[in-house]
């Protein structure tokens, strides 16, 4: 039976987490999941006979490349595939539990490691990805109140905005509700200007429009005041 403290599985899951994290920091470049395949395979190879090579390669590919293509499917047709995603997550949970309780020998051990690594990659991505931040904002009751029918990354770059001193990561998303396409930003704040038509505009022009709105609406000053009040509250609390 598989033991939870099995060193090989711990290393495999740890490697999965590390390479998924590096992939997020580099905006989900496919090279990092591919690198994870190689490392994961080498780590487990040391504890397996050569005949298991094909199984290891296939399993590690599922663990590392799987979340990448999973992401591509989700962000393109999220609203249409929500039920399928819930069902898939339930199936994965059952597989992890089954291999943990009933898996015996190399196959059960390998299956548990692969399913666990895949789940770690997907869960960590869904909790940290800027696209999910944009989708959560759009689904808020005061905005659209539901998830977009389609959404994809339009542009990503580091901009010295709004402070013009410290550069921050800004992601520009293009999304669709019914037949209407709009743009939203995740960066120093998460927002979308629904009343403006950005079709045919370059990323630079769209960023400039958001920066102008930010300054004109006094959002920056409001955020600064909120931060100052929170800092003062923490100083008073911890003295």
C-alpha positions in Angstrom: 0.0 0.0 0.0 1.1 3.6 -0.6 2.3 5.6 2.4 1.6 9.3 2.6 5.2 10.0 3.7 6.7 8.2 0.7 9.7 10.3 -0.3 9.4 9.7 -4.0 5.8 10.9 -4.1 6.7 13.9 -1.9 9.5 14.9 -4.3 7.2 14.5 -7.3 4.5 16.7 -5.9 7.1 19.2 -4.7 8.5 19.4 -8.2 5.1 19.8 -9.7 4.3 22.7 -7.4 7.7 24.3 -8.1 7.4 24.1 -11.8 3.8 25.2 -11.8 4.8 28.3 -9.7 7.6 29.1 -12.1 5.2 28.8 -15.0 2.8 31.3 -13.4 5.6 33.8 -12.8 6.5 33.5 -16.5 2.9 33.7 -17.6 2.3 30.1 -18.3 5.1 29.5 -20.8 4.8 25.9 -22.0 8.6 25.4 -21.6 8.3 25.2 -17.9 5.7 22.4 -17.9 7.9 20.6 -20.4 10.9 21.1 -18.1 8.8 19.7 -15.3 8.2 16.5 -17.3 11.9 15.9 -17.6 12.7 16.6 -14.0 9.8 14.5 -12.7 10.7 11.6 -15.0 14.3 11.7 -13.9 13.4 11.8 -10.2 11.1 8.8 -10.4 13.4 6.9 -12.8 15.9 6.4 -10.1 13.4 4.2 -8.2 12.0 2.3 -11.2 13.1 -0.3 -13.6 13.7 0.9 -17.2 10.5 -0.8 -18.4 8.5 1.9 -16.6 9.9 4.7 -18.7 7.0 5.1 -21.0 4.5 5.1 -18.1 6.5 7.7 -16.2 6.8 10.0 -19.2 3.0 9.7 -19.9 2.2 10.3 -16.2 4.5 13.3 -15.8 3.1 14.8 -19.1 -0.4 14.6 -17.6 0.8 16.2 -14.4 2.6 19.1 -16.0 1.2 19.8 -19.4 -2.3 18.8 -18.5 -3.0 22.0 -16.5 -1.6 24.1 -19.3 -4.1 22.7 -21.9 -6.8 22.6 -19.2 -6.2 26.4 -18.8 -6.6 27.0 -22.5 -9.9 25.1 -22.6 -11.2 27.0 -19.6 -10.4 30.5 -20.7 -11.9 30.1 -24.1 -15.3 28.6 -23.3 -15.6 28.9 -19.5 -19.3 29.5 -19.4 -20.0 26.6 -21.7 -17.7 24.1 -19.9 -18.5 24.9 -16.2 -20.5 21.8 -15.6 -17.9 19.7 -17.3 -15.2 21.3 -15.1 -17.1 20.5 -11.9 -17.6 16.9 -13.1 -13.9 16.6 -14.0 -12.8 17.9 -10.6 -15.1 15.4 -8.8 -13.6 12.6 -10.9 -10.0 13.7 -10.1 -10.9 13.8 -6.4 -12.3 10.2 -6.6 -9.2 9.0 -8.4 -6.8 10.5 -5.9 -8.8 9.0 -3.0 -9.0 5.6 -4.7 -5.3 5.3 -5.5 -4.5 6.4 -2.0 -6.7 3.7 -0.4 -6.5 0.8 -2.8 -3.4 1.4 -5.0 -0.7 -1.2 -4.5 2.7 -1.4 -6.0 4.3 0.9 -8.6 1.2 1.6 -10.5 -0.8 2.7 -7.5 2.1 4.8 -6.3 2.6 6.5 -9.6 -1.1 7.1 -10.1 -1.3 8.9 -6.8 1.7 11.1 -7.5 0.4 12.0 -11.0 -3.2 12.8 -9.9 -1.9 14.8 -6.9 0.5 16.8 -9.0 -2.2 17.6 -11.5 -4.6 18.7 -8.8 -1.9 20.9 -7.2 -1.2 22.6 -10.5 -4.8 23.3 -11.3 -5.8 24.5 -7.9 -2.8 26.8 -7.5 -3.4 28.2 -10.9 -7.1 28.9 -10.3 -6.3 30.7 -7.1 -3.6 33.0 -8.5 -4.2 33.5 -12.2 -5.1 37.1 -13.2 -7.7 35.9 -15.6 -9.7 34.4 -12.7 -9.4 37.7 -10.9 -10.9 39.4 -13.9 -13.7 36.8 -14.1 -14.5 37.1 -10.4 -14.8 40.9 -10.9 -17.1 40.5 -13.9 -19.3 38.0 -12.0 -19.8 40.4 -9.1 -23.5 41.5 -8.8 -22.7 45.2 -9.3 -21.0 44.4 -12.7 -22.3 41.8 -15.2 -23.4 39.4 -12.5 -22.2 36.4 -14.4 -19.1 34.9 -16.0 -18.2 35.9 -19.5 -19.1 33.7 -22.4 -15.5 34.0 -23.7 -12.3 35.6 -22.4 -8.7 35.6 -23.4 -5.5 37.6 -22.7 -5.1 40.5 -25.0 -1.8 41.9 -23.7 0.5 41.7 -20.7 3.4 44.0 -19.7 5.0 45.8 -16.8 4.0 49.5 -16.6 5.1 52.3 -14.3 1.5 53.1 -13.5 -0.2 54.5 -11.6 2.8 55.7 -9.4 5.1 56.2 -12.5 7.9 55.1 -10.2 7.5 51.4 -9.5 6.6 49.1 -12.4 3.7 46.7 -11.9 2.3 43.8 -13.9 -0.7 44.7 -16.0 -2.9 42.2 -17.8 -5.4 43.4 -20.4 -8.2 40.9 -21.2 -10.8 40.9 -24.0 -14.1 39.2 -23.1 -17.5 38.7 -24.6 -21.0 38.8 -23.1 -23.5 37.6 -25.7 -22.4 39.6 -28.9 -20.7 42.4 -27.1 -16.9 42.5 -26.7 -15.2 44.6 -24.1 -11.8 45.0 -22.4 -10.8 44.8 -18.8 -7.6 45.3 -16.8 -6.0 43.5 -13.9 -3.0 45.4 -12.4 -2.9 48.1 -9.8 -6.7 47.6 -9.8 -9.2 45.3 -11.5 -11.7 47.2 -13.6 -13.4 47.4 -17.0 -14.7 50.5 -18.8 -17.9 49.1 -20.4 -19.0 52.4 -21.8 -16.0 52.8 -24.1 -15.4 51.2 -27.4 -11.8 50.0 -27.7 -12.2 47.9 -30.9 -9.4 48.6 -33.3 -7.3 50.3 -30.5 -3.8 49.2 -29.7 -2.9 48.0 -26.2 -1.0 51.3 -25.6 -4.1 53.3 -26.4 -6.3 51.2 -24.1 -3.8 51.5 -21.2 -3.7 55.2 -21.7 -7.5 55.4 -21.5 -7.4 53.5 -18.2 -4.7 55.7 -16.8 -6.6 58.8 -17.8 -9.8 57.5 -16.1 -7.8 56.6 -13.1 -6.4 60.1 -12.7 -9.6 61.9 -13.6 -11.9 59.8 -11.3 -9.6 60.3 -8.4 -9.3 56.6 -7.9 -5.6 56.9 -7.0 -6.2 59.3 -4.2 -9.0 57.2 -2.9 -6.8 54.1 -2.8 -4.0 56.0 -1.2 -6.3 57.3 1.6 -7.6 53.8 2.2 -4.1 52.4 2.5 -3.1 55.2 4.8 -6.1 54.6 7.1 -5.2 50.8 7.2 -1.6 51.6 8.0 -2.6 53.9 10.8 -5.1 51.3 12.1 -2.3 48.6 12.2 0.1 51.0 13.9 -2.5 51.7 16.6 -3.3 48.0 17.0 0.2 46.7 17.4 1.6 49.9 18.8 
